[in-house]
PDB file of C-alpha atoms and ligand atoms in Angstrom:
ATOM      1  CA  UNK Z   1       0.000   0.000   0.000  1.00 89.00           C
ATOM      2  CA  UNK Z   2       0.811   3.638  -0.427  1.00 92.00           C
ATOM      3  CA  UNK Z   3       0.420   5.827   2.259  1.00 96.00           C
ATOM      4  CA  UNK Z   4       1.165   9.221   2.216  1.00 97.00           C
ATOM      5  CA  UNK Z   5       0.333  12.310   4.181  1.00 97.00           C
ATOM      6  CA  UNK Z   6      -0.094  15.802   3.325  1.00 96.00           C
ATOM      7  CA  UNK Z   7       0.939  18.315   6.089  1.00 94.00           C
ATOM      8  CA  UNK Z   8       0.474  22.071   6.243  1.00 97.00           C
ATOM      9  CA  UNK Z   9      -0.402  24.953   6.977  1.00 98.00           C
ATOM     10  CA  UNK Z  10      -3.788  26.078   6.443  1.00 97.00           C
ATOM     11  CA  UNK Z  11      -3.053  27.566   2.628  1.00 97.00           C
ATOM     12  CA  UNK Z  12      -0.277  25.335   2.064  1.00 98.00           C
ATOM     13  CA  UNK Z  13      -1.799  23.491  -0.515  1.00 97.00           C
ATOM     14  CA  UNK Z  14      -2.895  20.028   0.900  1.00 97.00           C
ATOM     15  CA  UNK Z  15      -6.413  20.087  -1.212  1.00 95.00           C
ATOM     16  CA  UNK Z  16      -4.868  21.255  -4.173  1.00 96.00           C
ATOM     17  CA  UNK Z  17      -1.915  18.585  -4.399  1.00 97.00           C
ATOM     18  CA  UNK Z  18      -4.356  15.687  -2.864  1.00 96.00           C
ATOM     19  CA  UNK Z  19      -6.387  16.182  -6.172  1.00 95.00           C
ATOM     20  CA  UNK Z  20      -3.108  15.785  -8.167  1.00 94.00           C
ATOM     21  CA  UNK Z  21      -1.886  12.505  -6.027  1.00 93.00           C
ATOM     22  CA  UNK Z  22      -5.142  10.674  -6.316  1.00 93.00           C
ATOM     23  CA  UNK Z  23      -5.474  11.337 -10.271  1.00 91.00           C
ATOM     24  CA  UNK Z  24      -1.788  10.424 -10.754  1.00 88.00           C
ATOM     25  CA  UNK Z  25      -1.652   7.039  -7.846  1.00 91.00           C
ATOM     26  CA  UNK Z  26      -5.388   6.433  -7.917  1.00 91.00           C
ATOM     27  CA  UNK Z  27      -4.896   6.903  -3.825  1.00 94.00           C
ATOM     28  CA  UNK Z  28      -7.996   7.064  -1.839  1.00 96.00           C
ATOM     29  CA  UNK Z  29      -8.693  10.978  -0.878  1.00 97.00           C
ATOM     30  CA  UNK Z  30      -9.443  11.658   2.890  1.00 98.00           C
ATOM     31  CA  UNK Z  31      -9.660  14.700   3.678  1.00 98.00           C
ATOM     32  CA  UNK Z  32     -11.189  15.283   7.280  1.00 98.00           C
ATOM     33  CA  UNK Z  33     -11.914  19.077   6.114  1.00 96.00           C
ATOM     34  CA  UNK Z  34     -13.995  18.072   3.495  1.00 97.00           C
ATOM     35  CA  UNK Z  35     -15.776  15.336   5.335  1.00 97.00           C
ATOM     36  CA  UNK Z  36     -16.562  17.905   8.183  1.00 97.00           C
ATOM     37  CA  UNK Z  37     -18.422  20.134   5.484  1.00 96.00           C
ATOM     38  CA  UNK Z  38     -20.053  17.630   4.573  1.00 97.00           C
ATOM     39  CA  UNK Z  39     -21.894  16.844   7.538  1.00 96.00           C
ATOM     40  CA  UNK Z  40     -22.264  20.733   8.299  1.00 96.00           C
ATOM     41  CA  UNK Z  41     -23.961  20.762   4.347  1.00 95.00           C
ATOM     42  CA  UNK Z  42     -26.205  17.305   5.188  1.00 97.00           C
ATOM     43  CA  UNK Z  43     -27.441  19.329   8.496  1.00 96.00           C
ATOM     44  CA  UNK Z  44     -26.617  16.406  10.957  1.00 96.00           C
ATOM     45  CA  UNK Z  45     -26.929  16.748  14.254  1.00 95.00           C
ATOM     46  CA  UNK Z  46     -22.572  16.175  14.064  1.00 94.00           C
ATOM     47  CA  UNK Z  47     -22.496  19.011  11.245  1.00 96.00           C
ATOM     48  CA  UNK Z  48     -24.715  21.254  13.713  1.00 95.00           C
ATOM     49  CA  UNK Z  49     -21.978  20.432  16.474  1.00 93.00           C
ATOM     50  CA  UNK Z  50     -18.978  21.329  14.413  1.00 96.00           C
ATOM     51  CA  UNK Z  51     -20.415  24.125  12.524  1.00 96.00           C
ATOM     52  CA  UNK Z  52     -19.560  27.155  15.610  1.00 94.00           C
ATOM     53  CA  UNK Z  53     -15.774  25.536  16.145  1.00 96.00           C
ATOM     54  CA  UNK Z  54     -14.803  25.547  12.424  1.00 96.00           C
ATOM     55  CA  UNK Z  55     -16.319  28.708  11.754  1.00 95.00           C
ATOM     56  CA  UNK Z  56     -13.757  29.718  14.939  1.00 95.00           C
ATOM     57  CA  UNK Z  57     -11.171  28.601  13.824  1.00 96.00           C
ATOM     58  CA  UNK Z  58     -10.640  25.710  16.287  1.00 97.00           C
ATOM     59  CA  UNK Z  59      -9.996  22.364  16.071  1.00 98.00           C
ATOM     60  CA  UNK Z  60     -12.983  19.570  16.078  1.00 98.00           C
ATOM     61  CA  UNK Z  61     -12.528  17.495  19.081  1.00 98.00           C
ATOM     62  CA  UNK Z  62      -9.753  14.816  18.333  1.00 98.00           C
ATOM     63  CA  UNK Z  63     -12.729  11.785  18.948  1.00 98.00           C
ATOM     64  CA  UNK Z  64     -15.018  12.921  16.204  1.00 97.00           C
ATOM     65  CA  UNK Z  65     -12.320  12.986  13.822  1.00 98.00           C
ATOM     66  CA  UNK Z  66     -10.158   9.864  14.575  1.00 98.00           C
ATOM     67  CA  UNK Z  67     -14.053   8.115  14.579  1.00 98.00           C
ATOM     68  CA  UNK Z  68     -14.517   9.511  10.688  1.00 97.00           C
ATOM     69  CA  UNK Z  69     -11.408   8.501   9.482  1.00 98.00           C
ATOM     70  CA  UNK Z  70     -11.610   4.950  11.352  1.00 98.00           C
ATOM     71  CA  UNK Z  71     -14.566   4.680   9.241  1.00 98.00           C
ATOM     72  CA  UNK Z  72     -13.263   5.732   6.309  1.00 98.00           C
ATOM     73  CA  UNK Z  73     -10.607   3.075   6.310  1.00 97.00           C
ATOM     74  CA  UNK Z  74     -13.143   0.093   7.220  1.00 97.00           C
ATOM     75  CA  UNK Z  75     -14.969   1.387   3.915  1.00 97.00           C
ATOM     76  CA  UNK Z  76     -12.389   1.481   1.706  1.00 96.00           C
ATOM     77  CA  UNK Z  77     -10.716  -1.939   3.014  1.00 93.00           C
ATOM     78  CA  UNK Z  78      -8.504  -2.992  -0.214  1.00 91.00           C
ATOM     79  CA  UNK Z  79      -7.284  -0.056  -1.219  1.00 93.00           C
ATOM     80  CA  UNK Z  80      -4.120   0.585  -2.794  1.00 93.00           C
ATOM     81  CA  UNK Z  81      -3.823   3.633  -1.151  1.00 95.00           C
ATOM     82  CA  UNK Z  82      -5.152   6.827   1.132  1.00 97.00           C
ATOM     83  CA  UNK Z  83      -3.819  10.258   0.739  1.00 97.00           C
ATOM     84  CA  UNK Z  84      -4.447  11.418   3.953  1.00 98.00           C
ATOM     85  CA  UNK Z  85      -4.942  15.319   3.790  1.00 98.00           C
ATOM     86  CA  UNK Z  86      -5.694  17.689   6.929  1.00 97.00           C
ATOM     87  CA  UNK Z  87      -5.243  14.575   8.996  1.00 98.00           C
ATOM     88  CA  UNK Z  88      -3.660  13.626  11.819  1.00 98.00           C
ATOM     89  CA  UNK Z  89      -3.814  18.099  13.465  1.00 98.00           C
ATOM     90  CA  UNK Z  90      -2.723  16.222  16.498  1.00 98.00           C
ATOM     91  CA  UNK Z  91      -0.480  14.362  18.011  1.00 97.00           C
ATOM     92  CA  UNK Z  92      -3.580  12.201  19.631  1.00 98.00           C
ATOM     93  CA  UNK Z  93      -4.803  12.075  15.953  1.00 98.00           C
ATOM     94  CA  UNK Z  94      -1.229  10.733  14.715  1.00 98.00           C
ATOM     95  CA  UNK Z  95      -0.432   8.126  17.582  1.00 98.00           C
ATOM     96  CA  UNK Z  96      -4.292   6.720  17.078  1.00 98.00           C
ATOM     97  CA  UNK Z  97      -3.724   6.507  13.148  1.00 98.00           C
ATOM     98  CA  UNK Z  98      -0.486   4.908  13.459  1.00 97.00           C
ATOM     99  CA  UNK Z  99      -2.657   2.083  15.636  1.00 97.00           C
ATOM    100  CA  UNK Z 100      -5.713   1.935  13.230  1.00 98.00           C
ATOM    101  CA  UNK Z 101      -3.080   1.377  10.425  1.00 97.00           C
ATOM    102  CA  UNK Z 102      -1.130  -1.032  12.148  1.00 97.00           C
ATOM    103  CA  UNK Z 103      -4.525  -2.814  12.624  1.00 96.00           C
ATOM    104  CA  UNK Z 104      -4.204  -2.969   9.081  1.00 95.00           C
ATOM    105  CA  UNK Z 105      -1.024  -4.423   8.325  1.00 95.00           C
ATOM    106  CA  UNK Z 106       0.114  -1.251   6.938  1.00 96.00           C
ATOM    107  CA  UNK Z 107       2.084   2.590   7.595  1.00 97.00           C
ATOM    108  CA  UNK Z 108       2.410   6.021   6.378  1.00 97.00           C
ATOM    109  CA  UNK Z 109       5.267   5.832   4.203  1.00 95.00           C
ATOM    110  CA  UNK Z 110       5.334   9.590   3.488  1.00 96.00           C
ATOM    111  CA  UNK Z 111       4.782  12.582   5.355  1.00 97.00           C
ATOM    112  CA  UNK Z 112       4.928  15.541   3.045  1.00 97.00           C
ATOM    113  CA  UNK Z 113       5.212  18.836   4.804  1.00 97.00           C
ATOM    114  CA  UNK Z 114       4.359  21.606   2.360  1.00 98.00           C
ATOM    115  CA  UNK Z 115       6.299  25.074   3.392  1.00 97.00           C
ATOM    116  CA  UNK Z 116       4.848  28.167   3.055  1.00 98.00           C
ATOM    117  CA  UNK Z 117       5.316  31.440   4.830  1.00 98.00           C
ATOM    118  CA  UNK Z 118       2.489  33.143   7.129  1.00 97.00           C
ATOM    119  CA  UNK Z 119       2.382  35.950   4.557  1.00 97.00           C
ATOM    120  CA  UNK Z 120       1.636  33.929   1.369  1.00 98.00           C
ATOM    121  CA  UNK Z 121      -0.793  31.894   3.023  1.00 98.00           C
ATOM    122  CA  UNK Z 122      -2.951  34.469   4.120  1.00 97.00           C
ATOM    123  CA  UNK Z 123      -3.119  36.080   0.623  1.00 97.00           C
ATOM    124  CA  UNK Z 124      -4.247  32.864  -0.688  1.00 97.00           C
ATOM    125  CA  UNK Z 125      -7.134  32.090   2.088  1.00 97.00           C
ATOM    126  CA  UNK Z 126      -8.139  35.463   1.931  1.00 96.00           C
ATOM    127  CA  UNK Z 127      -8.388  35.509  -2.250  1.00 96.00           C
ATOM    128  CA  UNK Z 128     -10.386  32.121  -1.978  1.00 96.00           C
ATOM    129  CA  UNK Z 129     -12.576  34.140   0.471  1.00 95.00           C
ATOM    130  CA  UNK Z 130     -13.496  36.323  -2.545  1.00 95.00           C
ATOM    131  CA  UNK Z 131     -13.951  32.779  -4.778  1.00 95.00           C
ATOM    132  CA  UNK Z 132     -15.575  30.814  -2.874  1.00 94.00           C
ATOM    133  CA  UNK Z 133     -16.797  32.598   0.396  1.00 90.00           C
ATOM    134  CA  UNK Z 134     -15.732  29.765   2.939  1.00 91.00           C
ATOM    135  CA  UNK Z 135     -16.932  31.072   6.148  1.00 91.00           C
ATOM    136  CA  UNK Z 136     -13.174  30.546   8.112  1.00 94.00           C
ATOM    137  CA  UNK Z 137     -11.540  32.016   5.580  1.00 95.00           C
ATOM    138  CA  UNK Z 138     -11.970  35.578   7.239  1.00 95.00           C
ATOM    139  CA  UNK Z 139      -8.859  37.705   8.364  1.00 95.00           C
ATOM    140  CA  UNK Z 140      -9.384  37.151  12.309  1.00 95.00           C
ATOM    141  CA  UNK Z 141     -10.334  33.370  11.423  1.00 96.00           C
ATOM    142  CA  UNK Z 142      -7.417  32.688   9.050  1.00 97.00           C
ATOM    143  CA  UNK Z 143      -5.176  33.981  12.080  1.00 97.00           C
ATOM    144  CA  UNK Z 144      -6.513  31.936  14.430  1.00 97.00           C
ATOM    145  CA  UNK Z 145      -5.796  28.801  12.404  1.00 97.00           C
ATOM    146  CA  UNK Z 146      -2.430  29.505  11.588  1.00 98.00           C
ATOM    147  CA  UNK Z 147      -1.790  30.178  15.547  1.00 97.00           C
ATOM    148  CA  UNK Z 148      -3.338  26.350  16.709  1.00 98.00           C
ATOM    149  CA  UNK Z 149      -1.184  25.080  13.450  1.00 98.00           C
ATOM    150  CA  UNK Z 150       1.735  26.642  15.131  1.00 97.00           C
ATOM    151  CA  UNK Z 151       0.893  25.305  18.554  1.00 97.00           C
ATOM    152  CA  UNK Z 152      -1.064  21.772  18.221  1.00 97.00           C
ATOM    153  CA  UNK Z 153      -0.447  20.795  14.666  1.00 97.00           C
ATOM    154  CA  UNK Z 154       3.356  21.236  14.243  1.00 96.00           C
ATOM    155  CA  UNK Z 155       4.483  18.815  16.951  1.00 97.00           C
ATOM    156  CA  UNK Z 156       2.901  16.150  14.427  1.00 97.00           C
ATOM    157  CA  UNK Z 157       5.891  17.240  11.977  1.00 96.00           C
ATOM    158  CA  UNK Z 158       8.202  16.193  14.880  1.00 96.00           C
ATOM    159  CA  UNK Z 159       6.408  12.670  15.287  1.00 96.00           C
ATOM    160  CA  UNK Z 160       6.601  11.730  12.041  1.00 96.00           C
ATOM    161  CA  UNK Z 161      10.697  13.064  11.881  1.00 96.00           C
ATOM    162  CA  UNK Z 162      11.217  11.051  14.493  1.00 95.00           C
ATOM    163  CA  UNK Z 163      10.442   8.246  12.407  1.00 94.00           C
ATOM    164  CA  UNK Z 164      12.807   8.969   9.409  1.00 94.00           C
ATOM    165  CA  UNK Z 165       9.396  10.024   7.060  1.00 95.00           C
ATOM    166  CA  UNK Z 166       9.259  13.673   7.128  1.00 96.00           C
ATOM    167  CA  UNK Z 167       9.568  15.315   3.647  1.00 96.00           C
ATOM    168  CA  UNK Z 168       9.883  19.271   3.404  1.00 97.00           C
ATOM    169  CA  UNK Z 169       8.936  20.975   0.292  1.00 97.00           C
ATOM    170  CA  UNK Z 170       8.502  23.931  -0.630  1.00 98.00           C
ATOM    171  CA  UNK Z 171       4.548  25.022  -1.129  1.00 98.00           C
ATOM    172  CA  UNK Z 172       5.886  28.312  -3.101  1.00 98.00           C
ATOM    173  CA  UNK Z 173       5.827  27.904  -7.109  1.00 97.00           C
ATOM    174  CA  UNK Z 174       3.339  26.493  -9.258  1.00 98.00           C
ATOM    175  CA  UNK Z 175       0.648  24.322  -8.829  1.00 97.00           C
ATOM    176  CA  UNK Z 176       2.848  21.429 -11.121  1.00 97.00           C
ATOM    177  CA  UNK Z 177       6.467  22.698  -9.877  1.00 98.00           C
ATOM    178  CA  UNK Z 178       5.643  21.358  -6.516  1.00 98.00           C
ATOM    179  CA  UNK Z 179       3.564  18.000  -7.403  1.00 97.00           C
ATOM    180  CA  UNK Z 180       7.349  17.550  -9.407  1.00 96.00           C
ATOM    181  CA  UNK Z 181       8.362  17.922  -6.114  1.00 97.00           C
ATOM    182  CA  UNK Z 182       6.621  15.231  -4.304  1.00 96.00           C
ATOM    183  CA  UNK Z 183       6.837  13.365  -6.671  1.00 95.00           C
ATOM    184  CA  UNK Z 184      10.634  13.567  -6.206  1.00 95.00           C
ATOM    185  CA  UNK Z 185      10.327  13.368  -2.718  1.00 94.00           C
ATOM    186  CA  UNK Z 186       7.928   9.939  -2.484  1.00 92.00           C
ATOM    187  CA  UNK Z 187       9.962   8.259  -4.960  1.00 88.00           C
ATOM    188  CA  UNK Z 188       7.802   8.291  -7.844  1.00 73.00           C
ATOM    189  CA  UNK Z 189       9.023  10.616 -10.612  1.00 66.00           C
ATOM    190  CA  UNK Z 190       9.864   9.510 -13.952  1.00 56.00           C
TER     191      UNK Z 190
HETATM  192  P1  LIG O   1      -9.176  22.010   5.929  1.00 53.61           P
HETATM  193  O1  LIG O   1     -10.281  21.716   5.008  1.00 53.61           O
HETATM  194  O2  LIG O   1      -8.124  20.951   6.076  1.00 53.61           O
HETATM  195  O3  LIG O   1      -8.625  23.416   5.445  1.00 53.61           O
HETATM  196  P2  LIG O   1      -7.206  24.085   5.182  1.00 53.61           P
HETATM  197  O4  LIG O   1      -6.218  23.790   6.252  1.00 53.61           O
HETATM  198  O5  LIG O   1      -7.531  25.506   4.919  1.00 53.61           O
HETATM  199  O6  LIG O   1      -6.582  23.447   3.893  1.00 53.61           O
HETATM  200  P3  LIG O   1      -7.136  23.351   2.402  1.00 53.61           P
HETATM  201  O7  LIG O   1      -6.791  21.966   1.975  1.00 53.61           O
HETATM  202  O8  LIG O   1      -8.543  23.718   2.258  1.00 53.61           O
HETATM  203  O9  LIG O   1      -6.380  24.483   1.602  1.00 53.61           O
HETATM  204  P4  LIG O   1      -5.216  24.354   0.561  1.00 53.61           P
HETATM  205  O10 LIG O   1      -4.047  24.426   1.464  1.00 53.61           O
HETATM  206  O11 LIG O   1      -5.274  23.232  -0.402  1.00 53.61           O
HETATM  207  O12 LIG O   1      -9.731  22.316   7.426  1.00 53.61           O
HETATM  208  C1  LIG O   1     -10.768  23.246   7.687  1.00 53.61           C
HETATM  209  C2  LIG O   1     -11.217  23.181   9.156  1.00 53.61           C
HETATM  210  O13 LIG O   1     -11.788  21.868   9.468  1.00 53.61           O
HETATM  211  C3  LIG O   1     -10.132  23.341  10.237  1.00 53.61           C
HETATM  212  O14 LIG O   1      -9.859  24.709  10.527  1.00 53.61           O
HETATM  213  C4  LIG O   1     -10.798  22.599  11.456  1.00 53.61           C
HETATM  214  O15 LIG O   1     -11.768  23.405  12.073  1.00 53.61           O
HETATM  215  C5  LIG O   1     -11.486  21.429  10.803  1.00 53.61           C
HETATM  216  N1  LIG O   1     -10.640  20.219  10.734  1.00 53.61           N
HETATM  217  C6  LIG O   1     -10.215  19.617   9.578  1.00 53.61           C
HETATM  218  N2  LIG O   1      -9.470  18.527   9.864  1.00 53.61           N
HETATM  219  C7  LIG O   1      -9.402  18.447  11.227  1.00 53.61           C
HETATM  220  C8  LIG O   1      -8.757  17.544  12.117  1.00 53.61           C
HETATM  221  N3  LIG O   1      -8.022  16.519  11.684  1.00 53.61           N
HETATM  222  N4  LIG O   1      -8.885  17.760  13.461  1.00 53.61           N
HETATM  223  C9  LIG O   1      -9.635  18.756  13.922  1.00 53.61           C
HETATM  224  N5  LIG O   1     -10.275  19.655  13.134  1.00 53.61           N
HETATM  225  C10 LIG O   1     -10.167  19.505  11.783  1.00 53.61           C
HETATM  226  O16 LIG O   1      -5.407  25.626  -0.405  1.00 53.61           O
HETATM  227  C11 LIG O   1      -5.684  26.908   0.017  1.00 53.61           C
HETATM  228  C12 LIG O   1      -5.753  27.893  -1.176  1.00 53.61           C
HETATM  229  O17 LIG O   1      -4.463  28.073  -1.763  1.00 53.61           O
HETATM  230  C13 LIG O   1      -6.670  27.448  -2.317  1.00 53.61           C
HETATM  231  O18 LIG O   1      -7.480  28.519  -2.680  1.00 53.61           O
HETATM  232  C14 LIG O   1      -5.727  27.050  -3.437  1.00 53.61           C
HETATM  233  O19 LIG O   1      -6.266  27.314  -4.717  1.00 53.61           O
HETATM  234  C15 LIG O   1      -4.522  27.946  -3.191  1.00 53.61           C
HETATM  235  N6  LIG O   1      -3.275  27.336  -3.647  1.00 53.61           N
HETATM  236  C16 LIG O   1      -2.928  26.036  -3.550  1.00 53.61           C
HETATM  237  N7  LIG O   1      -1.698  25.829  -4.071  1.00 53.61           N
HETATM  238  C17 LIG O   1      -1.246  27.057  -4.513  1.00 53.61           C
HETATM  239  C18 LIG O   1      -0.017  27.505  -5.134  1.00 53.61           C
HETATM  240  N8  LIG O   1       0.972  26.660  -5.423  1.00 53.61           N
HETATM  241  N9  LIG O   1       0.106  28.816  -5.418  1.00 53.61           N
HETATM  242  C19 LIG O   1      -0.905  29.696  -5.136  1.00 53.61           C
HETATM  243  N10 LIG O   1      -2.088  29.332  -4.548  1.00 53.61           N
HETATM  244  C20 LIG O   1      -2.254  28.017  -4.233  1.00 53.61           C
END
């Protein structure tokens, strides 16, 4: 199996290059962003839960999330591969994925951390404000994200180094300049 994780900021990229991955490995997508939305679209009773802390800023509570992506897996059970994007923002998260892998015989192979400074990635949260009017992408919002990836997500980069899989890329240069890059960096370029 191929197992790869996207890391980031929020801006970095991770959504954008996901879409590349999948197309190019035919990896399963799971993105814990866009299954969040999804339940706040459907109206569930979870998506009615969620809907105040994302529009924060804040992360959704490490049990909800670890639940959707345990579920996720079960689904797709013969896959070749996940792309996991947005997930593990924890180090909870990471420590319970590496155990519902395990369960699985398998591993991330690749953490990808996408670089990008604080300056860039609020000029591109705040354009796709104007494109697609995503209710946390507002100035205080975007700040407020970028501070709890500073604090709660980063030490996730450290878990993963530990391990001899973190990647660093740069997230600056065009959309294909940097999937060239991971590409690189996972091994799989031409
Ligand atoms: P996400 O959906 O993961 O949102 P994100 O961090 O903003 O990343 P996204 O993938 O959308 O953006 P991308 O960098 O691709 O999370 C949203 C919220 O859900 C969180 O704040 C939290 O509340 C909750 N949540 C999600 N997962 C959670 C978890 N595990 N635990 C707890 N809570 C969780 O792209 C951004 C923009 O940059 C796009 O407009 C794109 O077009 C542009 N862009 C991309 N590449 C570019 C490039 N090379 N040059 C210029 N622009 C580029």
């Amino acid at each position: 199996m191929l197992n790869i994780l996207l890391f980031g900021p929020p801006g970095a990229g991770k959504g954008t290059q996901s879409e590349k991955l999948i197309h190019g490995h035919g990896l399963i997508h799971l993105s814990t962003g866009d299954m969040l939305r999804a339940e706040r679209k459907a109206g569930t009773e979870l998506g009615k839960q969620i809907q105040a802390i994302m529009d924060a800023g804040k992360l959704v509570s490490d049990d909800i999330v670890i639940k959707m992506i345990g579920q996720k897996l079960k689904e797709h059970t013969g896959a070749v591969g996940f792309i996991f994007d947005g997930f593990p923002r924890t180090v909870v998260q990471a420590e319970a994925l590496d155990s519902l892998l395990a369960g699985y015989n398998t591993q991330i192979e690749h953490v990808v951390l996408l670089e990008v400074h604080e300056q860039e990635l609020v000029h591109r949260l705040l354009k796709r404000a104007q494109e697609e009017g995503r209710t946390d992408d507002t100035p205080a919002t975007i700040q407020k994200r970028i501070d709890i990836y500073k604090r709660e997500t980063l030490p996730v980069a450290d878990h993963y180094e530990k391990k001899g899989k973190l990647r660093r890329i740069s997230g600056i240069g065009s959309v294909e300049e940097i999937y060239g890059q991971i590409e690189l960096a996972i091994g799989k370029a031409n």
